[in-house]
CSV table of N, CA and C in Angstrom, one decimal:
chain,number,residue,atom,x,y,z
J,1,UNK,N,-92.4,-18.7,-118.6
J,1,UNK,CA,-91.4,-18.3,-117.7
J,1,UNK,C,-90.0,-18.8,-118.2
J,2,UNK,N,-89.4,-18.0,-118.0
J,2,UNK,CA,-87.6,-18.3,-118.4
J,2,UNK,C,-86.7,-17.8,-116.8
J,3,UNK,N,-86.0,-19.0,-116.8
J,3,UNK,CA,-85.3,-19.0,-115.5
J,3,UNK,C,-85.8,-18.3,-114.3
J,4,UNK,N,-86.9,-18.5,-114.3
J,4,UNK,CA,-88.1,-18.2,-112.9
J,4,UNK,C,-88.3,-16.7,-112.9
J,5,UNK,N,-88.7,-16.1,-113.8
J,5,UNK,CA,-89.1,-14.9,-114.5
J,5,UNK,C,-89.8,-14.7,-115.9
J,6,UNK,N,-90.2,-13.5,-115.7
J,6,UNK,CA,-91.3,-13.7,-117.0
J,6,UNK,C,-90.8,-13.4,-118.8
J,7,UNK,N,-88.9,-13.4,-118.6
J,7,UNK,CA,-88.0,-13.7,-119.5
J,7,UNK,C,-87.6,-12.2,-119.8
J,8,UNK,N,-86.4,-12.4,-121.1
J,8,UNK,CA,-85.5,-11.2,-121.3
J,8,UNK,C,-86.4,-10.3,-122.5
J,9,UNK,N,-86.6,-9.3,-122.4
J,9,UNK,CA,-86.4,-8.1,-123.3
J,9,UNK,C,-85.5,-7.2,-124.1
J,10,UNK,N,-84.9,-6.8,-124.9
J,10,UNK,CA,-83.8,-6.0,-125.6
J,10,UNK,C,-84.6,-4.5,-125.4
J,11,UNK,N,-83.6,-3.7,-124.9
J,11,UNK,CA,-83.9,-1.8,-124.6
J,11,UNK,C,-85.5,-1.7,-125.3
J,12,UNK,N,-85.1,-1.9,-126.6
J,12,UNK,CA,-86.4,-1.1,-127.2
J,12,UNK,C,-87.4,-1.9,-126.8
J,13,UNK,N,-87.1,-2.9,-126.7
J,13,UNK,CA,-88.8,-3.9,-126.5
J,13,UNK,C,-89.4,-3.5,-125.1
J,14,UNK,N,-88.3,-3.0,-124.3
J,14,UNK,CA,-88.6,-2.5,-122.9
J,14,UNK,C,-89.5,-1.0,-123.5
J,15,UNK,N,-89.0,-0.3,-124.1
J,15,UNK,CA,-89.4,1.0,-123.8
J,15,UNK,C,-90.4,1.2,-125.2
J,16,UNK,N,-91.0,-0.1,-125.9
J,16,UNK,CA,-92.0,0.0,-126.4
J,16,UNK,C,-92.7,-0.1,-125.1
J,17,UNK,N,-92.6,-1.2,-124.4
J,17,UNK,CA,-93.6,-1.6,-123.7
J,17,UNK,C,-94.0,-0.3,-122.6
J,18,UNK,N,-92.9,0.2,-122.1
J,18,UNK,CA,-93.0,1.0,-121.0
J,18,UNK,C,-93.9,2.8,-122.0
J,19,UNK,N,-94.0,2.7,-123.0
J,19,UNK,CA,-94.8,3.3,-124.2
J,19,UNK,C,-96.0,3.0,-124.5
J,20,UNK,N,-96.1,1.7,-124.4
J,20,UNK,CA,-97.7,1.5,-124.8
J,20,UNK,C,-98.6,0.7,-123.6
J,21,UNK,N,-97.8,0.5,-122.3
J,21,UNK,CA,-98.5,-0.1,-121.5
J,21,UNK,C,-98.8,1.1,-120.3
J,22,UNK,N,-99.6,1.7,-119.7
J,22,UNK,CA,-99.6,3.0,-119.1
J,22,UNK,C,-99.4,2.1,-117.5
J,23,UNK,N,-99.4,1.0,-117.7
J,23,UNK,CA,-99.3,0.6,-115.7
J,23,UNK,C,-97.6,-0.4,-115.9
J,24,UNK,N,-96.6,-0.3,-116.9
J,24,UNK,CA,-95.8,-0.8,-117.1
J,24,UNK,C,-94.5,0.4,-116.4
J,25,UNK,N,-93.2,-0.6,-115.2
J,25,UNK,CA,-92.6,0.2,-114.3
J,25,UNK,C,-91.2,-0.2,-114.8
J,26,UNK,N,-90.3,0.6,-115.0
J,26,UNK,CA,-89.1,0.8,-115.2
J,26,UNK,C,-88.1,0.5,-113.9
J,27,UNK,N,-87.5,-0.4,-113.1
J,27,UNK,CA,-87.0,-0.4,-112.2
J,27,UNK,C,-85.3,-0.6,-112.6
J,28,UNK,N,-84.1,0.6,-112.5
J,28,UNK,CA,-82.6,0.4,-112.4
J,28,UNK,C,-82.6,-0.1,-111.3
J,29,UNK,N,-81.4,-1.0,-110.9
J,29,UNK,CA,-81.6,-1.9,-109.5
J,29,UNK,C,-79.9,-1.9,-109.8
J,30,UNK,N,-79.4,-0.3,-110.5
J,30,UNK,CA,-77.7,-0.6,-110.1
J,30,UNK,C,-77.3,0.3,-109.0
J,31,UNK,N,-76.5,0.6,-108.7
J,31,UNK,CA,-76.1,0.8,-107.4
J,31,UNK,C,-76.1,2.8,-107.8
J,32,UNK,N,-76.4,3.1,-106.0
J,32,UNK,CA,-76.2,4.7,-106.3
J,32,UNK,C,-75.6,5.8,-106.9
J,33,UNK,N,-73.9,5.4,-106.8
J,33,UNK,CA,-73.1,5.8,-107.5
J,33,UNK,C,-73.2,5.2,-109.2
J,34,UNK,N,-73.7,4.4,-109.3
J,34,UNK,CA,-74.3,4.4,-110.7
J,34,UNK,C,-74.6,5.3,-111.4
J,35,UNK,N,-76.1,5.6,-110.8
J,35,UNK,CA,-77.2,6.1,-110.7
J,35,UNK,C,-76.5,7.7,-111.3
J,36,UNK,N,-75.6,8.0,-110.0
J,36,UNK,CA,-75.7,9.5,-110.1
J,36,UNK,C,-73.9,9.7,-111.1
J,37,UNK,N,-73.2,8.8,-111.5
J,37,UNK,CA,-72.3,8.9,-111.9
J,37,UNK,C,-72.4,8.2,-114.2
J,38,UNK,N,-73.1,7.5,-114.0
J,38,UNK,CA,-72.9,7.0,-115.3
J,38,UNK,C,-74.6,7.2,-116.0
J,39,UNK,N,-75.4,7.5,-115.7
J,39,UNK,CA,-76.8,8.3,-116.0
J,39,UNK,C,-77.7,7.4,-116.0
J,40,UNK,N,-79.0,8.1,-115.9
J,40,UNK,CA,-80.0,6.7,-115.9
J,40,UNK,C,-81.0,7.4,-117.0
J,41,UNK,N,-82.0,6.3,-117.4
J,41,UNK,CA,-83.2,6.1,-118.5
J,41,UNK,C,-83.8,7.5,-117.7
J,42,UNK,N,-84.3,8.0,-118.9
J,42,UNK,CA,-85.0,9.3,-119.2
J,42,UNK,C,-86.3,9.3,-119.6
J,43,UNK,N,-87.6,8.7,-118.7
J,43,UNK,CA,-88.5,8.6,-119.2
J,43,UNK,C,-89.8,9.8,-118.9
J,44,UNK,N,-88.8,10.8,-118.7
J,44,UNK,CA,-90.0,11.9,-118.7
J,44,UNK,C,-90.7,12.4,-120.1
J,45,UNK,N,-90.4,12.1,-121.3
J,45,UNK,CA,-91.0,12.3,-123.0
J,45,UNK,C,-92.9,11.9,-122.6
J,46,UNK,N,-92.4,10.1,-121.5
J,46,UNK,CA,-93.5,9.6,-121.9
J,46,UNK,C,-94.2,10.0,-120.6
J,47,UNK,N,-94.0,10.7,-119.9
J,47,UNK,CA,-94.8,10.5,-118.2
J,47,UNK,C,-94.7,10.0,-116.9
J,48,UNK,N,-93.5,9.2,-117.4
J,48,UNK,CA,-93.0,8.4,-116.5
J,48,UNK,C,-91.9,8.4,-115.8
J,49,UNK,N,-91.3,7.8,-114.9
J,49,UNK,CA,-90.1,8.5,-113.5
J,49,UNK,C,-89.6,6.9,-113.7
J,50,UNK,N,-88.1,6.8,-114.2
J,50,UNK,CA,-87.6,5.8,-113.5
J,50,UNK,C,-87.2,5.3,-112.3
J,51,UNK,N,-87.3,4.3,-111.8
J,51,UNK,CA,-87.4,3.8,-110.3
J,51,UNK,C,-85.9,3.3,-109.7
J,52,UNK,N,-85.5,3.6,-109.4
J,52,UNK,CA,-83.8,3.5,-108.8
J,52,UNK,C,-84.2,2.6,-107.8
J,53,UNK,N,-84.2,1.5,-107.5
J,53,UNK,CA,-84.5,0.5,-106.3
J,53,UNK,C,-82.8,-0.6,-106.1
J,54,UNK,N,-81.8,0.0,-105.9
J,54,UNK,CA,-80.8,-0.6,-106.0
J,54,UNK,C,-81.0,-2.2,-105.7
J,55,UNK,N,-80.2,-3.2,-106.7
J,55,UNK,CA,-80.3,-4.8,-105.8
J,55,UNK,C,-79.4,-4.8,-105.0
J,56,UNK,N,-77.9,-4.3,-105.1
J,56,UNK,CA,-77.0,-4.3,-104.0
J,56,UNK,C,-76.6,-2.7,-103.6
J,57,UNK,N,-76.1,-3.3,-102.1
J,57,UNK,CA,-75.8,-1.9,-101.7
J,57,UNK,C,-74.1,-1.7,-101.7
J,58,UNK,N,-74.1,-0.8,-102.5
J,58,UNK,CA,-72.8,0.1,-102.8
J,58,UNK,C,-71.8,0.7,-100.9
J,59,UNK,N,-71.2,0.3,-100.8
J,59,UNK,CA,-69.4,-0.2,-102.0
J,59,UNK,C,-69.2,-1.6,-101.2
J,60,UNK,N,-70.1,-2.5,-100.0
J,60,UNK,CA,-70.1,-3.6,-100.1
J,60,UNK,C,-70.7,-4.7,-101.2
J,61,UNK,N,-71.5,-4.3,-101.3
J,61,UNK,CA,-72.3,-5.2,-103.1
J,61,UNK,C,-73.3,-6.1,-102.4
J,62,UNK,N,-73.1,-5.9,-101.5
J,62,UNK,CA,-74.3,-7.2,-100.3
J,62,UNK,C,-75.7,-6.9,-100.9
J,63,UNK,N,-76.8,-8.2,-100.7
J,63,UNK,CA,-77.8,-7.7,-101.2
J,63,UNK,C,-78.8,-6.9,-100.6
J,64,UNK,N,-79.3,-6.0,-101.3
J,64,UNK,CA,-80.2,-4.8,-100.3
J,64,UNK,C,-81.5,-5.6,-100.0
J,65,UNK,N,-81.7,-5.8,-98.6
J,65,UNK,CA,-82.4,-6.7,-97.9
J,65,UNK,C,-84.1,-5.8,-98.0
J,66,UNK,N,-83.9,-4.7,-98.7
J,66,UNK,CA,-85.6,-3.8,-98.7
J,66,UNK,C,-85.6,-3.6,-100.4
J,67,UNK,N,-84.9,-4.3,-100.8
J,67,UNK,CA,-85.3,-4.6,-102.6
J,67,UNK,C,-87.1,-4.6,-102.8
J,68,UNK,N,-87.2,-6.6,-102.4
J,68,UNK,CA,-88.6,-6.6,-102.3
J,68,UNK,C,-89.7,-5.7,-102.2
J,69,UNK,N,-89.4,-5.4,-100.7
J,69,UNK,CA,-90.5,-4.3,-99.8
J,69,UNK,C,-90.7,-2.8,-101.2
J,70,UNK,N,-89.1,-2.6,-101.7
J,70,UNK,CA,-89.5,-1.4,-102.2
J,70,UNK,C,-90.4,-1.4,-103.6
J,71,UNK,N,-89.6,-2.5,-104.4
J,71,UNK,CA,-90.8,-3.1,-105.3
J,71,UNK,C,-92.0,-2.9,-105.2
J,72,UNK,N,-92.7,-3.6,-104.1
J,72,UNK,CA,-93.9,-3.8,-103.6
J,72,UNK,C,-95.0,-2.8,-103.5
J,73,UNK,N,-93.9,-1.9,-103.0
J,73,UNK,CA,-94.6,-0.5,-102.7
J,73,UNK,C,-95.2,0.4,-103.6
J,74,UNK,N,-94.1,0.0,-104.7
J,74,UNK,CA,-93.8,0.6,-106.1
J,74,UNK,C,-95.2,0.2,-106.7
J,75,UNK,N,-95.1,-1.5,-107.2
J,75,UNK,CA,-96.0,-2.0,-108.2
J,75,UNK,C,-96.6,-3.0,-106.8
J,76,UNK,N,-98.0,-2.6,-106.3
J,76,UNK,CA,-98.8,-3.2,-105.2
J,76,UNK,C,-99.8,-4.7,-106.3
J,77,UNK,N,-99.5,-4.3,-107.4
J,77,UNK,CA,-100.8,-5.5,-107.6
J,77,UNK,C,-99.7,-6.3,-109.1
J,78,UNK,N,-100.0,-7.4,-108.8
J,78,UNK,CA,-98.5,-8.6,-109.0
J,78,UNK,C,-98.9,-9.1,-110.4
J,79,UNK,N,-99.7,-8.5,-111.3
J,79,UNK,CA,-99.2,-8.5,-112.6
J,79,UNK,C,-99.5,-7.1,-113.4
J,80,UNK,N,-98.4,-6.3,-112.5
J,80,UNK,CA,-97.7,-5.1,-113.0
J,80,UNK,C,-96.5,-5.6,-114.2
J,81,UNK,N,-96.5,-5.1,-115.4
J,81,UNK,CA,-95.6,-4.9,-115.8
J,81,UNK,C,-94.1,-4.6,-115.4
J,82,UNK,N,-93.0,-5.2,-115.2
J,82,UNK,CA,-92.2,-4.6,-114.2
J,82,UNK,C,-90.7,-5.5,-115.2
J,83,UNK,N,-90.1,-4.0,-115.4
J,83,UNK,CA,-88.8,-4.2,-116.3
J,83,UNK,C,-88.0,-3.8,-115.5
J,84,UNK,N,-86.3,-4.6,-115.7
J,84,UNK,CA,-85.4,-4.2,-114.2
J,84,UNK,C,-84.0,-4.1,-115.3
J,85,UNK,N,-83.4,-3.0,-115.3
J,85,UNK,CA,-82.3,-2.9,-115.8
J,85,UNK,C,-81.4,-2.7,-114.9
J,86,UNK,N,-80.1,-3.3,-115.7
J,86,UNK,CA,-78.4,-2.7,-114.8
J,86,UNK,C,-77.4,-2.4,-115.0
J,87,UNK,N,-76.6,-2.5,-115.6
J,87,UNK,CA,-75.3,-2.4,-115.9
J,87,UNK,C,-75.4,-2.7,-117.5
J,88,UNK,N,-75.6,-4.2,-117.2
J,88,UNK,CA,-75.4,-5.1,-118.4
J,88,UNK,C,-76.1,-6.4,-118.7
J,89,UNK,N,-77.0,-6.4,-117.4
J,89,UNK,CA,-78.2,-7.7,-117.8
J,89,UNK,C,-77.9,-8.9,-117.2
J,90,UNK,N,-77.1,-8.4,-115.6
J,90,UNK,CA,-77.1,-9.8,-115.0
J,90,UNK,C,-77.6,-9.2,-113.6
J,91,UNK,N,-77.2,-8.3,-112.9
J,91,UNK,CA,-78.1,-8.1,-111.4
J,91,UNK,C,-79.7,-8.2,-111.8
J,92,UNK,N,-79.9,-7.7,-112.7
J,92,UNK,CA,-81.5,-7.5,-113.2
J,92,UNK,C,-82.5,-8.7,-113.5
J,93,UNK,N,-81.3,-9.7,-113.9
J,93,UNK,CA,-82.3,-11.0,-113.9
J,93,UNK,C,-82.2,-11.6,-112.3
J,94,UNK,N,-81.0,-11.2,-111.3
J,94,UNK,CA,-81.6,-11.6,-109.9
J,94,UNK,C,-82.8,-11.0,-109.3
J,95,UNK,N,-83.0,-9.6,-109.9
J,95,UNK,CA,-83.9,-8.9,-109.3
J,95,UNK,C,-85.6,-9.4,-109.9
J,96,UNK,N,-85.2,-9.6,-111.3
J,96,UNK,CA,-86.3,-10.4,-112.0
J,96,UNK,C,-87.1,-12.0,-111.0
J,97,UNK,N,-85.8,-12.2,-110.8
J,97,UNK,CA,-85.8,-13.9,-110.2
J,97,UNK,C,-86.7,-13.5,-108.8
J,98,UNK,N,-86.1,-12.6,-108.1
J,98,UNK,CA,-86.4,-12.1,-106.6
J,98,UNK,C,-88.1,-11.8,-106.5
J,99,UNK,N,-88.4,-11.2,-107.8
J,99,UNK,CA,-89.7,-10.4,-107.3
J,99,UNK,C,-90.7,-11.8,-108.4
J,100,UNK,N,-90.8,-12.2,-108.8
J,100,UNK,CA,-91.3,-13.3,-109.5
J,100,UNK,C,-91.5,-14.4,-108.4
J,101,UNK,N,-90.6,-15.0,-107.4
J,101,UNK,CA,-90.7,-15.2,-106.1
J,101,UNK,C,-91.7,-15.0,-105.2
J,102,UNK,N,-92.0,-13.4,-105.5
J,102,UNK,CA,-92.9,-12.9,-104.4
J,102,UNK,C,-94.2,-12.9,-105.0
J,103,UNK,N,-94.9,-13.5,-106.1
J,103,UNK,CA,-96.3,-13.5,-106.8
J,103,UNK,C,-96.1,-12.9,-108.3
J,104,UNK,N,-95.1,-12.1,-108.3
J,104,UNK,CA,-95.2,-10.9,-109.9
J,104,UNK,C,-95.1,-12.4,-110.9
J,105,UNK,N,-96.0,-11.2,-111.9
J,105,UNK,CA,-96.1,-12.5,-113.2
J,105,UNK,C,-95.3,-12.2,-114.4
J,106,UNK,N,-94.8,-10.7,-114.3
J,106,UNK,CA,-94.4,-10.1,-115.7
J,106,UNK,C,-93.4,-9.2,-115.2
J,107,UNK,N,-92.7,-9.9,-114.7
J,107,UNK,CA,-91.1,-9.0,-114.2
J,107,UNK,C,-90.1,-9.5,-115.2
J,108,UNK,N,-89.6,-8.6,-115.9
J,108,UNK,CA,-88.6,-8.9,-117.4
J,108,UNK,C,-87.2,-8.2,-116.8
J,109,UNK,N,-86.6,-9.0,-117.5
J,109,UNK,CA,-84.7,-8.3,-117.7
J,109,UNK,C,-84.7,-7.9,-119.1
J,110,UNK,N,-84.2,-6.7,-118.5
J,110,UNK,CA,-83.8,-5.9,-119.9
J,110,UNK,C,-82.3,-6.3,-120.6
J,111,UNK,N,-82.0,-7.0,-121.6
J,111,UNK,CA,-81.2,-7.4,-122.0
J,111,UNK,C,-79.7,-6.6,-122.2
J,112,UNK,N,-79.0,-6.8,-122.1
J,112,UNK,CA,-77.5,-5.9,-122.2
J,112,UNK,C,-77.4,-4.5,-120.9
J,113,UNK,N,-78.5,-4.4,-120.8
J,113,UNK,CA,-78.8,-3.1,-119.2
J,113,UNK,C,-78.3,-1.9,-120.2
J,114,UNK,N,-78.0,-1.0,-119.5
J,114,UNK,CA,-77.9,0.3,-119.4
J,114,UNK,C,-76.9,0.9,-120.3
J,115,UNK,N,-75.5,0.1,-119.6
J,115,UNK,CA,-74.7,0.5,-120.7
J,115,UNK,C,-74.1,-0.4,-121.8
J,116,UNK,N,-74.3,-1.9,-121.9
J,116,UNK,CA,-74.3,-2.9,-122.4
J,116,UNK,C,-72.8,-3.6,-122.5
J,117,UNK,N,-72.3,-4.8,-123.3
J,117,UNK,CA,-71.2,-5.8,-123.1
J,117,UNK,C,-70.3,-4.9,-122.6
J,118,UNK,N,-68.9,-5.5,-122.9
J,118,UNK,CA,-68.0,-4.9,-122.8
J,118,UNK,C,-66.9,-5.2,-124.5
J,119,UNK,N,-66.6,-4.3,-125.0
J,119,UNK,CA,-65.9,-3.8,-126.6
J,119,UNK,C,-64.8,-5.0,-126.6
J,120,UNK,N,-63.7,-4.8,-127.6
J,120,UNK,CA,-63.2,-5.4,-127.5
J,120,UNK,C,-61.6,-5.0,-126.7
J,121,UNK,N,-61.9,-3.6,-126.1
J,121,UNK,CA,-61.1,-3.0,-125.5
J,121,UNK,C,-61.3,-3.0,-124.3
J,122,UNK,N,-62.3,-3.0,-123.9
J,122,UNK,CA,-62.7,-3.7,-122.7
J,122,UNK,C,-63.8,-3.1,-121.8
J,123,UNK,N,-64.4,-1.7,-122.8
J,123,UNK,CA,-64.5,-0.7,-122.4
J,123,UNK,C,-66.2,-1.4,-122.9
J,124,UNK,N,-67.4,-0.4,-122.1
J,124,UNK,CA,-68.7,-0.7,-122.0
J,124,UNK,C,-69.5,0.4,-122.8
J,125,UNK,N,-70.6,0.9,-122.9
J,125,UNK,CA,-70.9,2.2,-123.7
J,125,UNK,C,-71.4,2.1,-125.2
J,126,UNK,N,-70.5,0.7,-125.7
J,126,UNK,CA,-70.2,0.8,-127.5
J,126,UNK,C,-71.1,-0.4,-127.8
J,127,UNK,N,-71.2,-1.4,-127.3
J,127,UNK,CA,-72.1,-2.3,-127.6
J,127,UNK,C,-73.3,-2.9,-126.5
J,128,UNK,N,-74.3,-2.4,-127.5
J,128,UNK,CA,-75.5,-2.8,-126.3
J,128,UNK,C,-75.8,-2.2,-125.7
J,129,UNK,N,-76.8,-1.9,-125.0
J,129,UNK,CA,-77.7,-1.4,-124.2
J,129,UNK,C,-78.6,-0.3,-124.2
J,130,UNK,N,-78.7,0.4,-123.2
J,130,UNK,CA,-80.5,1.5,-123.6
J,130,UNK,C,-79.2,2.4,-124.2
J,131,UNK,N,-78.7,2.8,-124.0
J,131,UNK,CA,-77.4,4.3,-124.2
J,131,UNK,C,-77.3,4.1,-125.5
J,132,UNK,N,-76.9,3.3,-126.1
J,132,UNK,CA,-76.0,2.2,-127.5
J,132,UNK,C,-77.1,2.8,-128.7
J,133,UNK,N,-78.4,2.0,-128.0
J,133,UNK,CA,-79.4,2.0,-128.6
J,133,UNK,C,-80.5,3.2,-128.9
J,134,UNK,N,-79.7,4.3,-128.5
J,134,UNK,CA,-80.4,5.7,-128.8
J,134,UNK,C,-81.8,6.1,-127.8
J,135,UNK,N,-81.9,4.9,-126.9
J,135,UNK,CA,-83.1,5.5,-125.8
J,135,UNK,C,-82.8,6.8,-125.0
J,136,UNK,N,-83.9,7.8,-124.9
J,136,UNK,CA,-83.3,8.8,-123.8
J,136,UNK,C,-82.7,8.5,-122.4
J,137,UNK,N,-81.9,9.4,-121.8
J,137,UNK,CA,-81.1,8.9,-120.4
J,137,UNK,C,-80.7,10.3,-120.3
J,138,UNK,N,-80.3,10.6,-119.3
J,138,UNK,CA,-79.4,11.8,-118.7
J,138,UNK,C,-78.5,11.8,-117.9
J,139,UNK,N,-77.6,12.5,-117.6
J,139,UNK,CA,-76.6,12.3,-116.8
J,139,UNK,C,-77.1,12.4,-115.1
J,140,UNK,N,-76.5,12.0,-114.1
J,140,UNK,CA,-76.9,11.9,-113.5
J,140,UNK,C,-76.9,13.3,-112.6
């Protein structure tokens, strides 16, 4: 365990696993306008649907109080593989932290998230994450 989770992953280690594990779940946990505005993981190649379970709710940022429940529902038996991406690799380790809480044994942060750091311009996209890193995604 790393910081009360079952620790961090980099994109590809995620989407080996989400590749070779057939009960392993992809959960984005960034907010809706996210979702439908900056694009999310594309995992129909392998069979699989990524899980939009936002951790906060958009345009207050409060935390979405049916996170858990929706998890739950998602992955019912608590050593599901369960990877949580976001932005950039910090809501996702709350979300990590949250459901590891509730019994999960193998809830991972995906390192740098979705669109990863921020450049030296300030701008996001160029370093790090699943986008950077050549994984499929589409727009929203």
């Amino acid at each position: 365990m790393s910081d009360g989770y079952a620790g961090d992953v980099t994109p590809k280690q995620a989407w080996d696993m989400l590749t070779s594990n057939a009960s392993a779940q992809l959960v984005d946990v960034r907010t809706i306008p996210e979702f439908n505005f900056v694009g999310v993981p594309d995992l129909s190649g392998i069979g699989k649907k990524c899980h939009g379970i936002p951790w906060k709710n958009f345009p207050v940022m409060n935390e979405n109080p049916d996170f858990t429940d929706a998890v739950e529902i998602l992955a019912p038996e608590r050593d599901t593989p369960l990877l949580f991406l976001c932005r950039s690799g910090v809501r996702s380790i709350s979300a990590a932290q949250a459901i590891t809480a509730r019994g999960y044994s193998k809830a991972y942060n995906v390192l740098c998230g979705f669109e990863g750091d921020k450049d030296a311009a300030g701008h996001r996209g160029t370093v790090g994450g699943w986008k950077v890193d050549g994984l499929p995604w589409k727009q929203g």
